[in-house]
Amino acid sequence: MSTDKLTCKQVARILSDGLDAQMPPAERTRLRLHMVVCEACRNVEQQFDLLRRLMRKAGPAERDDIPDDER
Amino acid sequence: MSPLERELAALHKPLLRYAKLQLRDQAAAEDAVSATLLAILERPDAFRGGSSLRTYATGILKHKLVDQIRRCSREVAIEPLDEQSLDEALDSLFNETGHWCERPVAWVEPERAVEQAQMMKVLERCLENMPARLARVFMMREWLEKETHEVCDELGITANNCHVMLFRARMLLRACLDTNWFQRTTS
């Protein structure tokens, strides 16, 4: 196992890969270490998770008549 | 027109929009939606009203889209990816030591966003604006909920290529929602 610290760029890719395949245990440990110290990457992890939930919920719905600027 | 037919007529456009988002091909999308509507009209009793007709039709559409992709994913002409400019766009988010140039901040009230129809429209626009190949792979994975190996097999791409494309798609969508929804709601 490499003890090199992960960069945020590597972490973003690992977080994405982790949503699609099992992560090797060694990589998971390095990832968790990074997440403990990096708030930006913690935010990205939550945002990737939210993206997944949004996509699972997405689909044709009764909203074709919602004006674009209605919030 | 029967009540069911009227409801299906109202569903036609929304279904087509999602079929187009997934397939990126008008004719193929129309075929998938027609097959969906036909399946419901042929067996109206199969819809028992346990869920909404929308949910029911969407479930059938997803199956038809998978069929369509299996049949003709290699035939549909989809614009090639400009890999270089995508890589450059991604690289520009990080400095030379691999840290964020602009550190991503937490999204405000993400749970509320999930419930908002308008948020879904922003998401759809972000998907529409994404390069077609990325959107197709990403939607197969996240909307049709296929396993990664199924996405790779059905589109005839390598696992690594698949992971790279999913990563790029997530980064683009994350940035798109950040700019077009979450920063707007906080400003």
mmCIF file of C-alpha atoms in Angstrom:
data_model
loop_
_atom_site.group_PDB
_atom_site.id
_atom_site.type_symbol
_atom_site.label_atom_id
_atom_site.label_comp_id
_atom_site.label_asym_id
_atom_site.label_seq_id
_atom_site.Cartn_x
_atom_site.Cartn_y
_atom_site.Cartn_z
ATOM 1 C CA MET A 1 0.000 0.000 0.000
ATOM 2 C CA SER A 2 1.260 3.412 -0.920
ATOM 3 C CA THR A 3 1.498 5.859 1.952
ATOM 4 C CA ASP A 4 1.551 8.861 -0.360
ATOM 5 C CA LYS A 5 -1.140 11.355 0.457
ATOM 6 C CA LEU A 6 -3.943 11.611 -2.031
ATOM 7 C CA THR A 7 -4.595 14.909 -3.775
ATOM 8 C CA CYS A 8 -8.098 16.379 -4.059
ATOM 9 C CA LYS A 9 -8.012 15.602 -7.771
ATOM 10 C CA GLN A 10 -7.317 11.938 -7.083
ATOM 11 C CA VAL A 11 -9.942 11.904 -4.347
ATOM 12 C CA ALA A 12 -12.647 13.273 -6.657
ATOM 13 C CA ARG A 13 -11.980 10.419 -9.085
ATOM 14 C CA ILE A 14 -11.893 7.813 -6.297
ATOM 15 C CA LEU A 15 -15.197 9.093 -4.892
ATOM 16 C CA SER A 16 -16.769 8.747 -8.311
ATOM 17 C CA ASP A 17 -15.300 5.267 -8.874
ATOM 18 C CA GLY A 18 -16.560 4.262 -5.428
ATOM 19 C CA LEU A 19 -20.119 4.846 -6.641
ATOM 20 C CA ASP A 20 -19.592 2.363 -9.460
ATOM 21 C CA ALA A 21 -17.355 -0.367 -8.075
ATOM 22 C CA GLN A 22 -16.037 -1.802 -4.850
ATOM 23 C CA MET A 23 -13.089 0.189 -3.552
ATOM 24 C CA PRO A 24 -9.911 -1.707 -2.545
ATOM 25 C CA PRO A 25 -9.545 -1.582 1.292
ATOM 26 C CA ALA A 26 -6.143 0.094 1.138
ATOM 27 C CA GLU A 27 -7.516 2.833 -1.050
ATOM 28 C CA ARG A 28 -10.482 3.290 1.250
ATOM 29 C CA THR A 29 -8.169 3.943 4.195
ATOM 30 C CA ARG A 30 -6.205 6.576 2.302
ATOM 31 C CA LEU A 31 -9.475 8.119 1.189
ATOM 32 C CA ARG A 32 -10.877 8.257 4.724
ATOM 33 C CA LEU A 33 -7.685 9.951 5.911
ATOM 34 C CA HIS A 34 -8.056 12.604 3.241
ATOM 35 C CA MET A 35 -11.732 13.105 4.046
ATOM 36 C CA VAL A 36 -10.959 13.700 7.710
ATOM 37 C CA VAL A 37 -8.744 16.642 6.846
ATOM 38 C CA CYS A 38 -10.429 18.070 3.730
ATOM 39 C CA GLU A 39 -13.783 19.801 4.001
ATOM 40 C CA ALA A 40 -13.965 20.567 0.263
ATOM 41 C CA CYS A 41 -13.773 16.884 -0.626
ATOM 42 C CA ARG A 42 -16.330 16.028 2.052
ATOM 43 C CA ASN A 43 -18.659 18.478 0.319
ATOM 44 C CA VAL A 44 -18.004 16.848 -3.035
ATOM 45 C CA GLU A 45 -18.714 13.394 -1.596
ATOM 46 C CA GLN A 46 -22.096 14.609 -0.330
ATOM 47 C CA GLN A 47 -22.792 16.295 -3.646
ATOM 48 C CA PHE A 48 -22.049 13.144 -5.652
ATOM 49 C CA ASP A 49 -24.413 11.267 -3.328
ATOM 50 C CA LEU A 50 -27.104 13.882 -3.820
ATOM 51 C CA LEU A 51 -26.639 13.654 -7.588
ATOM 52 C CA ARG A 52 -27.318 9.938 -7.373
ATOM 53 C CA ARG A 53 -30.475 10.500 -5.350
ATOM 54 C CA LEU A 54 -31.660 13.211 -7.730
ATOM 55 C CA MET A 55 -31.149 10.927 -10.721
ATOM 56 C CA ARG A 56 -33.031 8.076 -9.084
ATOM 57 C CA LYS A 57 -35.905 10.454 -8.529
ATOM 58 C CA ALA A 58 -35.733 12.058 -11.969
ATOM 59 C CA GLY A 59 -38.247 11.170 -14.603
ATOM 60 C CA PRO A 60 -41.190 12.426 -16.563
ATOM 61 C CA ALA A 61 -43.423 14.353 -14.208
ATOM 62 C CA GLU A 62 -46.281 16.777 -14.283
ATOM 63 C CA ARG A 63 -44.135 19.817 -14.551
ATOM 64 C CA ASP A 64 -43.927 20.657 -18.214
ATOM 65 C CA ASP A 65 -45.973 23.741 -17.519
ATOM 66 C CA ILE A 66 -43.749 25.087 -14.734
ATOM 67 C CA PRO A 67 -42.321 28.389 -15.877
ATOM 68 C CA ASP A 68 -38.528 28.460 -15.927
ATOM 69 C CA ASP A 69 -38.264 31.310 -13.455
ATOM 70 C CA GLU A 70 -40.651 29.921 -10.835
ATOM 71 C CA ARG A 71 -38.729 29.026 -7.705
ATOM 72 C CA MET B 1 -60.809 8.810 -26.009
ATOM 73 C CA SER B 2 -60.886 6.710 -22.854
ATOM 74 C CA PRO B 3 -59.618 8.234 -19.594
ATOM 75 C CA LEU B 4 -56.508 6.050 -19.902
ATOM 76 C CA GLU B 5 -55.849 7.297 -23.428
ATOM 77 C CA ARG B 6 -56.242 10.889 -22.284
ATOM 78 C CA GLU B 7 -53.760 10.347 -19.490
ATOM 79 C CA LEU B 8 -51.321 8.708 -21.873
ATOM 80 C CA ALA B 9 -51.675 11.598 -24.300
ATOM 81 C CA ALA B 10 -50.654 13.965 -21.492
ATOM 82 C CA LEU B 11 -47.701 11.723 -20.676
ATOM 83 C CA HIS B 12 -46.427 11.513 -24.231
ATOM 84 C CA LYS B 13 -44.305 14.658 -24.229
ATOM 85 C CA PRO B 14 -42.709 14.157 -20.783
ATOM 86 C CA LEU B 15 -41.840 10.555 -21.662
ATOM 87 C CA LEU B 16 -40.355 11.624 -24.967
ATOM 88 C CA ARG B 17 -38.225 14.261 -23.284
ATOM 89 C CA TYR B 18 -36.606 11.672 -21.025
ATOM 90 C CA ALA B 19 -36.238 9.141 -23.839
ATOM 91 C CA LYS B 20 -34.388 11.804 -25.835
ATOM 92 C CA LEU B 21 -32.209 12.714 -22.862
ATOM 93 C CA GLN B 22 -31.160 9.068 -22.610
ATOM 94 C CA LEU B 23 -30.861 8.089 -26.262
ATOM 95 C CA ARG B 24 -29.912 11.415 -27.848
ATOM 96 C CA ASP B 25 -31.733 10.366 -30.984
ATOM 97 C CA GLN B 26 -35.182 11.642 -31.899
ATOM 98 C CA ALA B 27 -36.324 8.666 -33.974
ATOM 99 C CA ALA B 28 -35.065 6.075 -31.491
ATOM 100 C CA ALA B 29 -36.676 8.013 -28.635
ATOM 101 C CA GLU B 30 -40.011 8.109 -30.459
ATOM 102 C CA ASP B 31 -39.779 4.347 -31.050
ATOM 103 C CA ALA B 32 -39.147 3.656 -27.369
ATOM 104 C CA VAL B 33 -42.034 5.877 -26.268
ATOM 105 C CA SER B 34 -44.390 4.344 -28.844
ATOM 106 C CA ALA B 35 -43.450 0.869 -27.619
ATOM 107 C CA THR B 36 -44.168 2.007 -24.068
ATOM 108 C CA LEU B 37 -47.583 3.459 -24.890
ATOM 109 C CA LEU B 38 -48.451 0.403 -26.964
ATOM 110 C CA ALA B 39 -47.520 -1.944 -24.136
ATOM 111 C CA ILE B 40 -49.890 -0.077 -21.801
ATOM 112 C CA LEU B 41 -52.739 0.138 -24.315
ATOM 113 C CA GLU B 42 -52.424 -3.552 -25.152
ATOM 114 C CA ARG B 43 -52.704 -4.594 -21.534
ATOM 115 C CA PRO B 44 -54.646 -1.845 -19.737
ATOM 116 C CA ASP B 45 -55.597 -4.274 -16.966
ATOM 117 C CA ALA B 46 -51.928 -4.743 -16.050
ATOM 118 C CA PHE B 47 -51.957 -1.211 -14.626
ATOM 119 C CA ARG B 48 -53.680 -1.656 -11.319
ATOM 120 C CA GLY B 49 -53.334 1.847 -10.033
ATOM 121 C CA GLY B 50 -51.021 0.902 -7.162
ATOM 122 C CA SER B 51 -48.665 3.609 -8.382
ATOM 123 C CA SER B 52 -49.408 6.576 -10.607
ATOM 124 C CA LEU B 53 -49.691 5.942 -14.318
ATOM 125 C CA ARG B 54 -46.646 8.159 -14.703
ATOM 126 C CA THR B 55 -44.553 5.947 -12.461
ATOM 127 C CA TYR B 56 -45.882 2.850 -14.189
ATOM 128 C CA ALA B 57 -45.185 4.223 -17.672
ATOM 129 C CA THR B 58 -41.734 5.428 -16.642
ATOM 130 C CA GLY B 59 -40.861 1.918 -15.436
ATOM 131 C CA ILE B 60 -41.918 0.462 -18.771
ATOM 132 C CA LEU B 61 -40.087 3.186 -20.678
ATOM 133 C CA LYS B 62 -36.855 2.371 -18.846
ATOM 134 C CA HIS B 63 -37.119 -1.244 -20.014
ATOM 135 C CA LYS B 64 -37.849 -0.145 -23.572
ATOM 136 C CA LEU B 65 -34.861 2.197 -23.489
ATOM 137 C CA VAL B 66 -32.579 -0.621 -22.385
ATOM 138 C CA ASP B 67 -33.964 -2.752 -25.267
ATOM 139 C CA GLN B 68 -33.366 0.110 -27.667
ATOM 140 C CA ILE B 69 -29.804 0.613 -26.467
ATOM 141 C CA ARG B 70 -29.106 -3.125 -26.814
ATOM 142 C CA ARG B 71 -30.479 -3.138 -30.327
ATOM 143 C CA CYS B 72 -28.811 -0.124 -31.751
ATOM 144 C CA SER B 73 -26.299 1.552 -29.436
ATOM 145 C CA ARG B 74 -23.554 0.976 -31.943
ATOM 146 C CA GLU B 75 -25.637 2.271 -34.823
ATOM 147 C CA VAL B 76 -26.844 5.556 -33.399
ATOM 148 C CA ALA B 77 -24.565 8.318 -34.580
ATOM 149 C CA ILE B 78 -23.476 10.275 -31.536
ATOM 150 C CA GLU B 79 -21.064 13.143 -31.706
ATOM 151 C CA PRO B 80 -17.554 12.092 -30.638
ATOM 152 C CA LEU B 81 -16.295 13.389 -27.322
ATOM 153 C CA ASP B 82 -13.833 16.220 -27.334
ATOM 154 C CA GLU B 83 -11.655 14.440 -24.780
ATOM 155 C CA GLN B 84 -8.992 17.088 -24.760
ATOM 156 C CA SER B 85 -11.238 19.996 -23.902
ATOM 157 C CA LEU B 86 -13.015 17.909 -21.249
ATOM 158 C CA ASP B 87 -9.680 17.041 -19.661
ATOM 159 C CA GLU B 88 -8.584 20.653 -19.796
ATOM 160 C CA ALA B 89 -11.831 21.789 -18.165
ATOM 161 C CA LEU B 90 -11.364 19.247 -15.380
ATOM 162 C CA ASP B 91 -7.676 20.057 -14.948
ATOM 163 C CA SER B 92 -8.495 23.740 -14.609
ATOM 164 C CA LEU B 93 -10.426 22.996 -11.406
ATOM 165 C CA PHE B 94 -7.215 21.940 -9.657
ATOM 166 C CA ASN B 95 -3.867 23.625 -9.091
ATOM 167 C CA GLU B 96 -0.505 22.058 -9.895
ATOM 168 C CA THR B 97 -0.419 20.225 -6.560
ATOM 169 C CA GLY B 98 -3.814 18.627 -7.244
ATOM 170 C CA HIS B 99 -5.820 20.723 -4.799
ATOM 171 C CA TRP B 100 -9.013 22.582 -5.623
ATOM 172 C CA CYS B 101 -8.470 26.051 -7.093
ATOM 173 C CA GLU B 102 -11.882 27.052 -5.842
ATOM 174 C CA ARG B 103 -12.843 24.867 -2.914
ATOM 175 C CA PRO B 104 -16.314 23.343 -3.297
ATOM 176 C CA VAL B 105 -18.627 24.650 -0.587
ATOM 177 C CA ALA B 106 -21.497 22.762 1.016
ATOM 178 C CA TRP B 107 -24.837 23.017 -0.751
ATOM 179 C CA VAL B 108 -27.537 24.728 1.250
ATOM 180 C CA GLU B 109 -30.668 22.713 2.012
ATOM 181 C CA PRO B 110 -29.913 19.818 -0.321
ATOM 182 C CA GLU B 111 -32.848 17.826 1.054
ATOM 183 C CA ARG B 112 -35.243 20.579 0.109
ATOM 184 C CA ALA B 113 -33.759 20.667 -3.393
ATOM 185 C CA VAL B 114 -34.578 16.995 -3.935
ATOM 186 C CA GLU B 115 -38.243 17.767 -3.392
ATOM 187 C CA GLN B 116 -38.439 20.702 -5.757
ATOM 188 C CA ALA B 117 -39.800 20.279 -9.271
ATOM 189 C CA GLN B 118 -37.873 23.318 -10.416
ATOM 190 C CA MET B 119 -34.623 21.734 -9.282
ATOM 191 C CA MET B 120 -35.439 18.767 -11.526
ATOM 192 C CA LYS B 121 -35.804 21.127 -14.463
ATOM 193 C CA VAL B 122 -32.347 22.536 -13.762
ATOM 194 C CA LEU B 123 -30.992 18.994 -13.594
ATOM 195 C CA GLU B 124 -32.617 18.155 -16.930
ATOM 196 C CA ARG B 125 -31.125 21.242 -18.541
ATOM 197 C CA CYS B 126 -27.703 20.328 -17.188
ATOM 198 C CA LEU B 127 -28.094 16.835 -18.687
ATOM 199 C CA GLU B 128 -29.215 18.290 -22.012
ATOM 200 C CA ASN B 129 -26.155 20.482 -22.181
ATOM 201 C CA MET B 130 -23.751 17.691 -21.333
ATOM 202 C CA PRO B 131 -21.857 16.059 -24.227
ATOM 203 C CA ALA B 132 -24.146 13.335 -25.605
ATOM 204 C CA ARG B 133 -21.815 10.412 -24.948
ATOM 205 C CA LEU B 134 -21.280 11.385 -21.336
ATOM 206 C CA ALA B 135 -24.975 11.916 -20.737
ATOM 207 C CA ARG B 136 -25.868 8.563 -22.260
ATOM 208 C CA VAL B 137 -23.391 6.654 -20.080
ATOM 209 C CA PHE B 138 -24.297 8.626 -16.970
ATOM 210 C CA MET B 139 -28.049 8.219 -17.425
ATOM 211 C CA MET B 140 -27.707 4.496 -18.071
ATOM 212 C CA ARG B 141 -25.858 4.183 -14.801
ATOM 213 C CA GLU B 142 -27.867 6.572 -12.651
ATOM 214 C CA TRP B 143 -31.313 6.794 -14.206
ATOM 215 C CA LEU B 144 -31.752 3.356 -15.772
ATOM 216 C CA GLU B 145 -29.776 2.058 -12.752
ATOM 217 C CA LYS B 146 -27.652 -0.393 -14.718
ATOM 218 C CA GLU B 147 -24.549 -1.881 -13.137
ATOM 219 C CA THR B 148 -21.330 -0.403 -14.466
ATOM 220 C CA HIS B 149 -20.337 -3.633 -16.232
ATOM 221 C CA GLU B 150 -23.708 -3.696 -17.997
ATOM 222 C CA VAL B 151 -23.204 -0.113 -19.182
ATOM 223 C CA CYS B 152 -19.745 -1.010 -20.506
ATOM 224 C CA ASP B 153 -20.968 -4.182 -22.213
ATOM 225 C CA GLU B 154 -23.994 -2.645 -23.804
ATOM 226 C CA LEU B 155 -22.120 0.362 -25.147
ATOM 227 C CA GLY B 156 -19.027 -1.642 -26.062
ATOM 228 C CA ILE B 157 -16.591 0.444 -24.013
ATOM 229 C CA THR B 158 -13.864 -0.586 -21.577
ATOM 230 C CA ALA B 159 -14.410 -0.470 -17.818
ATOM 231 C CA ASN B 160 -11.768 2.208 -17.440
ATOM 232 C CA ASN B 161 -13.321 4.350 -20.148
ATOM 233 C CA CYS B 162 -16.675 3.906 -18.460
ATOM 234 C CA HIS B 163 -15.306 5.076 -15.081
ATOM 235 C CA VAL B 164 -13.599 8.065 -16.682
ATOM 236 C CA MET B 165 -16.823 9.070 -18.422
ATOM 237 C CA LEU B 166 -18.913 8.694 -15.279
ATOM 238 C CA PHE B 167 -16.372 10.779 -13.370
ATOM 239 C CA ARG B 168 -16.431 13.534 -15.988
ATOM 240 C CA ALA B 169 -20.219 13.486 -16.035
ATOM 241 C CA ARG B 170 -20.464 13.811 -12.252
ATOM 242 C CA MET B 171 -17.973 16.662 -12.191
ATOM 243 C CA LEU B 172 -19.823 18.520 -14.960
ATOM 244 C CA LEU B 173 -23.213 18.002 -13.337
ATOM 245 C CA ARG B 174 -21.919 18.945 -9.909
ATOM 246 C CA ALA B 175 -20.570 22.207 -11.318
ATOM 247 C CA CYS B 176 -23.736 22.840 -13.338
ATOM 248 C CA LEU B 177 -26.042 22.405 -10.314
ATOM 249 C CA ASP B 178 -23.657 24.415 -8.156
ATOM 250 C CA THR B 179 -23.805 27.349 -10.585
ATOM 251 C CA ASN B 180 -27.424 27.132 -11.688
ATOM 252 C CA TRP B 181 -29.172 26.151 -8.495
ATOM 253 C CA PHE B 182 -27.255 26.254 -5.258
ATOM 254 C CA GLN B 183 -25.402 29.516 -5.794
ATOM 255 C CA ARG B 184 -28.609 31.119 -7.022
ATOM 256 C CA THR B 185 -30.530 30.034 -3.945
ATOM 257 C CA THR B 186 -27.929 31.477 -1.604
ATOM 258 C CA SER B 187 -27.448 34.781 -3.436
#
